[in-house]
Amino acid sequence: MVASNLLLLIGALPSALALVRKGDVGKLPALGWNGWNTYNCNISDERVVNAAKTLTKLGLKDAGYEYVNIDDCWSVKSGRDEKTDRIIPDPEKFPDGISGVADKVHKLGFKFGLYSSAGTQTCAEYPASLDKEDIDAETFAEWGVDYLKYDNCHVPSSYEDEYEYCEADTFNYGNYGNHPNGTCPDIKDLAPDNYDWSKSKTAGRFRAMAEALEKQDRVIMFSLCCHGHAAVHEWGAEVGASWRTENDIIPHWYRVAQILNDNSFKLNYIDFGAHNDMDMLEVGNGDLTDAETRSHFAFWAAAKSPLIIGADLESLSDKHVDILKNKVLLEFSQDGKHGGPAVPYKWGFNEDWTYDPKHPAEYWHGKTTKGRLVLMLNAQNQLETRKVSWKDVPGLKDTSYNVINGWTGKSLGCVSEVKAEMDSHDTAVLLVGDECSKSKGTVKLTSDDFE
Ligand code: GAL
């Protein structure tokens, strides 16, 4: 999509509603753990319970991580119980059933999450919930499920949408798929301008499960895993508390940058109870450098994405645990007064509003109870310097403020500007507090100041 079109589109968007749900569930971005990014289908009662124990041991529970979630592959693959029509928990992976593992997770002080799909099968081809919403919602509620991740695989042709949705296919490195710059010259059945995707069959499939969950005498947070299809960001808030905006994350910087770039064009929809899900965290996974890991976590938190840890907790390094516990970023994510995300105020490397999966916007700010969160990303492949003067940040004045370095938690004092020399793909996180008078002027940070 060219820059001018994007501006028009964003200008035309209504701001997201501040949604109120049963028990306020999903008001703030979910914090938790999910086994998929580490174990894929090799999940078990033991692994889930260990994850809950390790979250506590590492201090992550105290930091606010509250959901322990099972992803795909938890059931008997061959089919439902013939008599009850219920999905059957895999007796080898979960000898005490799903209710058994849910009980253990609850006893350890966590909430429990499960997974299904708005299709005939899950993505890994296990039984799923399309046309079985009521029986499944009832079963999940009875088992003690507090969070349902609902995927979008195996959709029968009778449920296909009337039109195709043009999405920026950014999955491949250096290749914008079939849709260069978010345009879809190859798609014949594109929806007419202003088509209301909330009326699509895709929205209907997700809404059916939302309604079934609503009927249960249990608060279950609904997390849509719609991969950005059917403009889910336009109607997701009406159906659930969060919605995946993209295909799957992988633990490499190019993918993190693609998701960050794509998400920066969908920020108007985020508010209390309404969150773009940028996918589960890869902190501790793959080949992300420490700098890249910091940026990944910082921008997921700043964009108010759910923060669902995807690592094997027992092998997480202390450095990664510290990143996941970062106080300034978690406070921003969980701020009870300001529901909106941080947004770019300047692209930096590119002209403003440039869609560039390799170089996302670099200069961001967001309101918090404690002042203003300001982030500066070095999207380039070498050491670079980035600078912020407060007068350039919307809402801040041409004066000095008391500033905290978000990575160390240490005060930088009363400063008028911050100049940061940063490793490739690192991010400076600054908490800008009260105005002050005895200014030190410009403060310089080097890469040593980021941990
Ligand atoms: C994908 C989903 C992943 C994971 C997987 C399970 O569609 O995006 O996060 O849930 O299915 O098969």
Short mmCIF file of C-alpha atoms and ligand atoms in Angstrom, two decimals:
data_model
loop_
_atom_site.label_atom_id
_atom_site.label_comp_id
_atom_site.label_asym_id
_atom_site.label_seq_id
_atom_site.Cartn_x
_atom_site.Cartn_y
_atom_site.Cartn_z
CA MET A 1 0.00 0.00 0.00
CA VAL A 2 1.47 3.35 -0.90
CA ALA A 3 2.08 5.86 1.83
CA SER A 4 -0.68 8.31 0.85
CA ASN A 5 -3.32 5.54 0.81
CA LEU A 6 -2.21 4.37 4.21
CA LEU A 7 -2.57 7.84 5.62
CA LEU A 8 -6.08 8.14 4.23
CA LEU A 9 -6.98 4.72 5.57
CA ILE A 10 -5.65 5.42 9.04
CA GLY A 11 -7.29 8.84 9.15
CA ALA A 12 -10.64 7.26 8.36
CA LEU A 13 -10.55 4.67 11.12
CA PRO A 14 -12.81 4.97 14.13
CA SER A 15 -10.85 4.68 17.36
CA ALA A 16 -11.32 1.32 19.07
CA LEU A 17 -14.03 1.01 21.67
CA ALA A 18 -13.10 0.52 25.28
CA LEU A 19 -14.82 -2.82 25.71
CA VAL A 20 -16.14 -4.21 28.93
CA ARG A 21 -16.49 -7.99 29.23
CA LYS A 22 -17.50 -10.44 31.91
CA GLY A 23 -15.12 -10.02 34.84
CA ASP A 24 -13.18 -7.39 32.86
CA VAL A 25 -11.43 -10.30 31.17
CA GLY A 26 -9.00 -9.26 28.49
CA LYS A 27 -9.12 -5.59 29.46
CA LEU A 28 -5.32 -5.61 29.55
CA PRO A 29 -3.02 -7.62 27.27
CA ALA A 30 -2.74 -11.23 28.49
CA LEU A 31 0.54 -12.27 30.11
CA GLY A 32 1.41 -15.94 30.18
CA TRP A 33 3.14 -18.96 28.67
CA ASN A 34 2.24 -21.33 25.81
CA GLY A 35 4.15 -24.47 24.85
CA TRP A 36 3.84 -24.24 21.05
CA ASN A 37 6.98 -22.29 20.14
CA THR A 38 9.13 -24.76 22.06
CA TYR A 39 7.37 -28.12 22.07
CA ASN A 40 4.98 -27.94 19.10
CA CYS A 41 2.86 -31.08 19.37
CA ASN A 42 5.06 -32.66 22.05
CA ILE A 43 3.09 -31.27 24.92
CA SER A 44 2.15 -33.14 28.09
CA ASP A 45 0.71 -32.75 31.56
CA GLU A 46 4.23 -32.84 32.98
CA ARG A 47 5.52 -30.10 30.70
CA VAL A 48 2.58 -27.83 31.43
CA VAL A 49 2.81 -28.29 35.19
CA ASN A 50 6.59 -27.76 35.06
CA ALA A 51 6.06 -24.57 33.13
CA ALA A 52 3.73 -23.27 35.85
CA LYS A 53 6.21 -24.18 38.57
CA THR A 54 9.09 -22.58 36.69
CA LEU A 55 7.15 -19.37 36.07
CA THR A 56 6.87 -19.11 39.84
CA LYS A 57 10.50 -20.07 40.49
CA LEU A 58 11.80 -17.44 38.06
CA GLY A 59 9.67 -14.67 39.55
CA LEU A 60 7.62 -14.39 36.37
CA LYS A 61 4.38 -15.11 38.21
CA ASP A 62 5.12 -12.24 40.58
CA ALA A 63 5.88 -10.08 37.57
CA GLY A 64 2.31 -10.68 36.34
CA TYR A 65 2.42 -13.70 33.99
CA GLU A 66 -0.85 -15.44 34.81
CA TYR A 67 -1.93 -17.79 32.00
CA VAL A 68 -0.47 -21.24 31.34
CA ASN A 69 -1.75 -22.34 27.96
CA ILE A 70 -1.85 -25.53 25.93
CA ASP A 71 -1.77 -25.15 22.16
CA ASP A 72 -2.57 -27.69 19.43
CA CYS A 73 -2.39 -31.52 19.65
CA TRP A 74 -3.89 -32.09 23.09
CA SER A 75 -6.61 -34.50 21.98
CA VAL A 76 -7.16 -37.89 20.39
CA LYS A 77 -6.57 -37.26 16.70
CA SER A 78 -8.93 -39.85 15.28
CA GLY A 79 -12.16 -38.19 16.39
CA ARG A 80 -14.70 -37.28 19.02
CA ASP A 81 -16.36 -39.47 21.59
CA GLU A 82 -19.14 -41.23 19.69
CA LYS A 83 -21.62 -41.01 22.53
CA THR A 84 -21.02 -37.52 23.93
CA ASP A 85 -19.63 -35.87 20.78
CA ARG A 86 -16.94 -34.33 22.94
CA ILE A 87 -13.28 -33.97 22.00
CA ILE A 88 -11.27 -36.60 23.91
CA PRO A 89 -8.10 -35.54 25.73
CA ASP A 90 -5.07 -37.61 24.69
CA PRO A 91 -4.75 -40.15 27.53
CA GLU A 92 -1.00 -40.51 27.09
CA LYS A 93 -0.14 -36.83 27.04
CA PHE A 94 -2.76 -35.97 29.66
CA PRO A 95 -3.40 -39.01 31.87
CA ASP A 96 -5.59 -36.92 34.20
CA GLY A 97 -7.46 -35.37 31.32
CA ILE A 98 -7.57 -31.67 30.54
CA SER A 99 -9.59 -31.02 33.68
CA GLY A 100 -6.79 -32.74 35.63
CA VAL A 101 -4.04 -30.55 34.22
CA ALA A 102 -6.26 -27.46 34.58
CA ASP A 103 -6.73 -28.27 38.27
CA LYS A 104 -2.99 -28.54 38.81
CA VAL A 105 -2.38 -25.25 37.00
CA HIS A 106 -5.09 -23.56 39.07
CA LYS A 107 -3.65 -24.93 42.30
CA LEU A 108 -0.31 -23.39 41.39
CA GLY A 109 -2.08 -20.04 41.20
CA PHE A 110 -2.40 -19.65 37.43
CA LYS A 111 -5.20 -19.44 34.92
CA PHE A 112 -5.41 -22.15 32.30
CA GLY A 113 -5.66 -21.86 28.52
CA LEU A 114 -6.63 -24.30 25.76
CA TYR A 115 -6.76 -24.27 21.96
CA SER A 116 -9.18 -25.10 19.16
CA SER A 117 -9.96 -23.91 15.64
CA ALA A 118 -12.89 -22.38 13.76
CA GLY A 119 -12.56 -25.19 11.26
CA THR A 120 -13.26 -28.89 11.02
CA GLN A 121 -9.75 -29.62 12.26
CA THR A 122 -6.99 -27.72 14.04
CA CYS A 123 -3.92 -26.67 12.08
CA ALA A 124 -2.20 -29.91 13.11
CA GLU A 125 -5.33 -31.85 12.06
CA TYR A 126 -6.91 -32.67 15.40
CA PRO A 127 -10.68 -32.38 15.95
CA ALA A 128 -11.84 -28.75 16.06
CA SER A 129 -14.92 -26.73 16.87
CA LEU A 130 -16.67 -25.46 13.71
CA ASP A 131 -20.38 -26.34 14.05
CA LYS A 132 -19.58 -27.84 17.46
CA GLU A 133 -19.22 -24.54 19.28
CA ASP A 134 -21.82 -25.18 21.98
CA ILE A 135 -20.67 -28.64 23.00
CA ASP A 136 -17.02 -27.56 22.96
CA ALA A 137 -17.58 -24.33 24.89
CA GLU A 138 -19.55 -26.29 27.47
CA THR A 139 -16.80 -28.91 27.71
CA PHE A 140 -14.03 -26.31 27.98
CA ALA A 141 -15.94 -24.46 30.71
CA GLU A 142 -16.51 -27.70 32.62
CA TRP A 143 -12.81 -28.55 32.40
CA GLY A 144 -11.84 -25.19 33.92
CA VAL A 145 -10.56 -23.38 30.84
CA ASP A 146 -9.96 -19.64 31.38
CA TYR A 147 -8.54 -18.71 27.96
CA LEU A 148 -9.32 -20.09 24.53
CA LYS A 149 -6.97 -19.58 21.59
CA TYR A 150 -9.07 -20.15 18.49
CA ASP A 151 -7.30 -20.83 15.20
CA ASN A 152 -8.39 -20.55 11.58
CA CYS A 153 -7.42 -23.84 9.91
CA HIS A 154 -9.41 -26.37 7.88
CA VAL A 155 -12.26 -24.18 6.81
CA PRO A 156 -14.69 -26.06 4.54
CA SER A 157 -15.58 -24.48 1.20
CA SER A 158 -19.16 -23.76 2.32
CA TYR A 159 -17.66 -21.38 4.88
CA GLU A 160 -15.40 -19.52 2.50
CA ASP A 161 -15.78 -15.76 2.30
CA GLU A 162 -17.52 -14.12 -0.60
CA TYR A 163 -14.45 -12.04 -1.38
CA GLU A 164 -10.74 -12.47 -1.01
CA TYR A 165 -8.93 -10.29 1.45
CA CYS A 166 -5.84 -8.43 0.34
CA GLU A 167 -3.23 -8.83 2.99
CA ALA A 168 0.41 -7.97 2.94
CA ASP A 169 2.02 -11.38 2.70
CA THR A 170 5.31 -10.70 4.40
CA PHE A 171 6.21 -14.21 5.41
CA ASN A 172 9.30 -14.56 3.23
CA TYR A 173 12.48 -12.69 3.81
CA GLY A 174 13.11 -9.94 1.29
CA ASN A 175 10.03 -10.95 -0.59
CA TYR A 176 6.65 -9.40 -0.03
CA GLY A 177 4.92 -12.51 -1.34
CA ASN A 178 2.25 -11.98 -3.93
CA HIS A 179 1.32 -8.65 -2.54
CA PRO A 180 4.08 -6.08 -2.99
CA ASN A 181 3.54 -3.08 -0.71
CA GLY A 182 0.20 -4.40 0.44
CA THR A 183 -1.42 -4.30 -3.01
CA CYS A 184 -3.02 -7.35 -4.59
CA PRO A 185 -2.83 -7.09 -8.37
CA ASP A 186 -3.20 -10.85 -8.72
CA ILE A 187 -6.47 -11.21 -6.80
CA LYS A 188 -9.60 -11.28 -8.93
CA ASP A 189 -12.26 -11.41 -6.19
CA LEU A 190 -11.14 -8.46 -4.11
CA ALA A 191 -13.80 -6.98 -1.84
CA PRO A 192 -15.33 -3.67 -2.93
CA ASP A 193 -14.04 -0.54 -1.17
CA ASN A 194 -15.51 -0.15 2.31
CA TYR A 195 -16.67 -3.78 2.41
CA ASP A 196 -17.71 -4.61 5.95
CA TRP A 197 -15.60 -7.62 6.92
CA SER A 198 -17.49 -8.01 10.19
CA LYS A 199 -20.26 -9.48 8.00
CA SER A 200 -17.94 -12.05 6.43
CA LYS A 201 -18.28 -15.77 7.05
CA THR A 202 -14.88 -15.67 8.76
CA ALA A 203 -16.20 -13.20 11.34
CA GLY A 204 -19.29 -15.40 11.68
CA ARG A 205 -17.20 -18.50 12.48
CA PHE A 206 -15.37 -16.68 15.26
CA ARG A 207 -18.52 -14.97 16.53
CA ALA A 208 -20.23 -18.37 16.87
CA MET A 209 -17.61 -19.49 19.38
CA ALA A 210 -17.69 -16.14 21.19
CA GLU A 211 -21.43 -16.56 21.65
CA ALA A 212 -21.06 -20.15 22.84
CA LEU A 213 -18.44 -19.08 25.40
CA GLU A 214 -20.64 -16.23 26.53
CA LYS A 215 -23.38 -18.74 27.42
CA GLN A 216 -21.13 -20.54 29.90
CA ASP A 217 -21.14 -19.83 33.56
CA ARG A 218 -17.42 -19.17 33.44
CA VAL A 219 -15.23 -16.27 32.36
CA ILE A 220 -13.21 -17.43 29.37
CA MET A 221 -10.97 -15.02 27.57
CA PHE A 222 -11.30 -15.38 23.81
CA SER A 223 -8.16 -15.03 21.73
CA LEU A 224 -8.68 -15.06 17.97
CA CYS A 225 -5.89 -16.65 15.95
CA CYS A 226 -7.11 -15.43 12.58
CA HIS A 227 -3.66 -14.62 11.15
CA GLY A 228 -4.76 -11.19 9.91
CA HIS A 229 -7.32 -12.71 7.52
CA ALA A 230 -10.59 -11.00 6.65
CA ALA A 231 -9.41 -7.70 8.15
CA VAL A 232 -9.78 -9.22 11.61
CA HIS A 233 -8.40 -6.04 13.19
CA GLU A 234 -11.55 -4.24 12.01
CA TRP A 235 -13.99 -6.52 13.86
CA GLY A 236 -11.89 -8.53 16.33
CA ALA A 237 -12.75 -6.28 19.29
CA GLU A 238 -16.42 -7.02 18.89
CA VAL A 239 -15.72 -10.78 19.14
CA GLY A 240 -12.72 -11.31 21.42
CA ALA A 241 -10.07 -9.64 23.53
CA SER A 242 -7.20 -10.11 21.06
CA TRP A 243 -6.64 -11.20 17.50
CA ARG A 244 -3.57 -12.39 15.64
CA THR A 245 -2.69 -9.87 12.95
CA GLU A 246 -0.18 -11.99 11.05
CA ASN A 247 1.03 -15.43 10.13
CA ASP A 248 3.28 -17.25 12.58
CA ILE A 249 6.31 -15.69 14.19
CA ILE A 250 9.67 -17.42 13.83
CA PRO A 251 12.65 -16.72 16.07
CA HIS A 252 14.69 -14.65 13.61
CA TRP A 253 15.01 -10.88 13.43
CA TYR A 254 13.67 -10.58 9.87
CA ARG A 255 10.35 -12.05 11.00
CA VAL A 256 10.17 -9.91 14.15
CA ALA A 257 10.81 -6.82 11.98
CA GLN A 258 8.14 -7.88 9.45
CA ILE A 259 5.51 -8.26 12.16
CA LEU A 260 6.49 -5.00 13.83
CA ASN A 261 6.28 -3.15 10.52
CA ASP A 262 2.93 -4.66 9.55
CA ASN A 263 1.45 -4.05 12.99
CA SER A 264 2.46 -0.40 12.96
CA PHE A 265 -0.29 0.16 10.35
CA LYS A 266 -3.00 -1.42 12.51
CA LEU A 267 -2.51 0.42 15.79
CA ASN A 268 -5.74 2.42 15.75
CA TYR A 269 -7.75 -0.60 16.81
CA ILE A 270 -6.00 -1.17 20.13
CA ASP A 271 -7.54 -0.12 23.43
CA PHE A 272 -8.73 -1.72 26.65
CA GLY A 273 -10.18 -5.15 25.79
CA ALA A 274 -8.97 -4.90 22.19
CA HIS A 275 -5.47 -6.05 21.33
CA ASN A 276 -3.54 -6.87 18.21
CA ASP A 277 -1.81 -10.17 18.94
CA MET A 278 1.62 -10.04 17.30
CA ASP A 279 2.07 -13.75 18.18
CA MET A 280 3.78 -15.50 21.05
CA LEU A 281 7.18 -14.32 22.24
CA GLU A 282 10.41 -15.79 20.93
CA VAL A 283 12.50 -14.48 23.84
CA GLY A 284 14.98 -17.29 24.50
CA ASN A 285 14.37 -19.00 21.15
CA GLY A 286 16.20 -19.16 17.82
CA ASP A 287 19.07 -16.89 16.87
CA LEU A 288 17.89 -13.53 18.16
CA THR A 289 20.77 -11.49 19.58
CA ASP A 290 20.34 -9.84 22.97
CA ALA A 291 19.68 -6.55 21.19
CA GLU A 292 17.04 -8.17 18.97
CA THR A 293 15.46 -9.88 21.95
CA ARG A 294 15.21 -6.55 23.76
CA SER A 295 13.56 -4.92 20.74
CA HIS A 296 11.17 -7.82 20.24
CA PHE A 297 9.97 -7.69 23.83
CA ALA A 298 9.93 -3.88 23.99
CA PHE A 299 7.75 -3.47 20.91
CA TRP A 300 5.37 -6.31 21.76
CA ALA A 301 4.84 -4.69 25.16
CA ALA A 302 4.66 -1.16 23.73
CA ALA A 303 2.10 -2.25 21.11
CA LYS A 304 0.02 -3.83 23.88
CA SER A 305 0.21 -7.26 22.28
CA PRO A 306 -0.47 -10.21 24.58
CA LEU A 307 2.89 -11.28 26.03
CA ILE A 308 2.83 -15.06 25.93
CA ILE A 309 6.25 -16.56 26.61
CA GLY A 310 7.09 -19.31 24.11
CA ALA A 311 10.36 -20.62 25.52
CA ASP A 312 11.46 -23.66 27.48
CA LEU A 313 11.52 -21.81 30.78
CA GLU A 314 14.10 -24.04 32.38
CA SER A 315 16.74 -23.12 29.85
CA LEU A 316 16.07 -19.38 29.77
CA SER A 317 19.16 -17.30 30.53
CA ASP A 318 19.09 -14.80 33.39
CA LYS A 319 19.33 -12.03 30.83
CA HIS A 320 16.20 -13.24 29.07
CA VAL A 321 14.32 -13.63 32.33
CA ASP A 322 15.26 -10.03 33.17
CA ILE A 323 13.95 -8.85 29.81
CA LEU A 324 10.64 -10.66 30.40
CA LYS A 325 10.40 -9.04 33.84
CA ASN A 326 11.26 -5.54 32.65
CA LYS A 327 9.31 -3.28 34.96
CA VAL A 328 8.94 -0.21 32.77
CA LEU A 329 7.65 -2.23 29.82
CA LEU A 330 5.32 -4.46 31.85
CA GLU A 331 3.89 -1.41 33.58
CA PHE A 332 3.25 0.14 30.20
CA SER A 333 1.60 -3.04 28.93
CA GLN A 334 -0.59 -3.34 32.02
CA ASP A 335 -1.40 0.34 32.54
CA GLY A 336 -4.92 0.58 33.97
CA LYS A 337 -5.50 4.17 32.82
CA HIS A 338 -4.18 4.27 29.29
CA GLY A 339 -5.38 1.51 26.98
CA GLY A 340 -3.70 2.73 23.80
CA PRO A 341 -0.40 1.45 22.40
CA ALA A 342 2.80 3.33 21.69
CA VAL A 343 2.73 4.67 18.14
CA PRO A 344 5.43 5.89 15.79
CA TYR A 345 6.00 9.64 15.71
CA LYS A 346 8.74 9.39 13.07
CA TRP A 347 9.86 6.51 10.88
CA GLY A 348 13.54 7.52 10.97
CA PHE A 349 15.34 5.25 8.51
CA ASN A 350 12.46 5.68 6.04
CA GLU A 351 10.10 8.51 5.23
CA ASP A 352 7.06 8.52 7.51
CA TRP A 353 4.40 5.90 6.72
CA THR A 354 6.72 3.79 4.57
CA TYR A 355 5.73 0.09 4.56
CA ASP A 356 9.11 -1.63 4.88
CA PRO A 357 9.27 -5.12 6.44
CA LYS A 358 13.06 -4.76 6.87
CA HIS A 359 13.05 -1.31 8.45
CA PRO A 360 10.04 -0.69 10.67
CA ALA A 361 9.38 2.74 12.16
CA GLU A 362 12.12 3.68 14.61
CA TYR A 363 10.75 6.47 16.86
CA TRP A 364 7.75 5.69 19.07
CA HIS A 365 5.91 7.15 22.03
CA GLY A 366 2.99 6.15 24.23
CA LYS A 367 1.19 7.60 27.24
CA THR A 368 1.51 5.89 30.60
CA THR A 369 0.37 6.70 34.11
CA LYS A 370 3.98 7.61 34.85
CA GLY A 371 4.45 9.94 31.90
CA ARG A 372 5.56 9.04 28.45
CA LEU A 373 7.26 5.93 27.11
CA VAL A 374 9.66 6.75 24.27
CA LEU A 375 11.37 4.07 22.21
CA MET A 376 14.10 4.39 19.61
CA LEU A 377 14.95 1.43 17.39
CA ASN A 378 18.08 0.99 15.33
CA ALA A 379 16.58 -0.92 12.41
CA GLN A 380 19.87 -1.01 10.54
CA ASN A 381 22.42 -3.78 10.36
CA GLN A 382 25.24 -1.88 12.07
CA LEU A 383 25.92 0.28 15.11
CA GLU A 384 24.04 3.57 14.72
CA THR A 385 23.16 6.62 16.79
CA ARG A 386 19.57 7.67 17.40
CA LYS A 387 18.55 10.88 19.13
CA VAL A 388 15.37 12.17 20.71
CA SER A 389 14.63 15.80 21.62
CA TRP A 390 11.41 16.05 23.59
CA LYS A 391 10.01 18.78 21.39
CA ASP A 392 9.76 16.22 18.55
CA VAL A 393 7.55 13.90 20.62
CA PRO A 394 3.87 14.81 20.26
CA GLY A 395 2.56 16.23 23.54
CA LEU A 396 5.99 16.89 25.07
CA LYS A 397 7.49 20.36 25.31
CA ASP A 398 10.76 21.94 24.32
CA THR A 399 12.09 21.64 27.84
CA SER A 400 13.81 19.12 30.13
CA TYR A 401 12.26 16.13 31.86
CA ASN A 402 13.32 13.59 34.46
CA VAL A 403 14.04 10.44 32.49
CA ILE A 404 14.57 6.79 33.40
CA ASN A 405 16.52 4.34 31.27
CA GLY A 406 13.94 1.55 30.89
CA TRP A 407 16.52 -1.24 30.58
CA THR A 408 18.44 -0.51 33.77
CA GLY A 409 15.65 1.24 35.68
CA LYS A 410 18.20 3.96 36.56
CA SER A 411 17.51 7.67 36.42
CA LEU A 412 19.32 9.64 33.72
CA GLY A 413 18.47 12.81 35.62
CA CYS A 414 16.93 15.99 34.22
CA VAL A 415 17.68 15.98 30.51
CA SER A 416 16.69 17.81 27.34
CA GLU A 417 17.74 15.14 24.83
CA VAL A 418 18.98 11.56 24.73
CA LYS A 419 21.52 10.45 22.18
CA ALA A 420 21.99 6.69 22.07
CA GLU A 421 24.70 4.75 20.29
CA MET A 422 23.00 1.44 19.69
CA ASP A 423 23.90 -2.00 18.43
CA SER A 424 22.17 -3.21 15.32
CA HIS A 425 18.46 -3.90 15.98
CA ASP A 426 18.57 -2.66 19.58
CA THR A 427 15.98 -0.36 21.13
CA ALA A 428 16.37 2.43 23.68
CA VAL A 429 13.50 2.51 26.17
CA LEU A 430 12.99 5.80 28.01
CA LEU A 431 10.41 6.69 30.60
CA VAL A 432 9.91 10.44 30.44
CA GLY A 433 8.48 11.76 33.72
CA ASP A 434 8.00 15.25 35.14
CA GLU A 435 9.31 18.49 33.72
CA CYS A 436 12.38 19.76 35.56
CA SER A 437 14.59 22.84 35.61
CA LYS A 438 18.21 21.99 36.42
CA SER A 439 18.91 20.35 33.11
CA LYS A 440 22.03 18.38 32.28
CA GLY A 441 21.27 18.98 28.59
CA THR A 442 21.95 16.03 26.32
CA VAL A 443 22.66 12.63 27.85
CA LYS A 444 24.59 10.08 25.86
CA LEU A 445 24.00 6.34 26.09
CA THR A 446 26.19 3.61 24.65
CA SER A 447 25.35 -0.04 24.08
CA ASP A 448 26.67 -0.79 27.60
CA ASP A 449 23.73 1.15 29.02
CA PHE A 450 21.18 -1.30 27.62
CA GLU A 451 21.52 -4.06 30.14
C1 GAL B 1 -0.97 -21.99 13.81
C2 GAL B 1 -0.89 -20.91 14.88
C3 GAL B 1 0.21 -21.27 15.82
C4 GAL B 1 -0.08 -22.62 16.44
C5 GAL B 1 -0.32 -23.67 15.36
C6 GAL B 1 -0.80 -25.00 15.92
O1 GAL B 1 -1.94 -21.67 12.91
O2 GAL B 1 -0.66 -19.69 14.27
O3 GAL B 1 0.37 -20.28 16.80
O4 GAL B 1 -1.22 -22.50 17.25
O5 GAL B 1 -1.27 -23.23 14.42
O6 GAL B 1 -0.99 -25.95 14.94
#
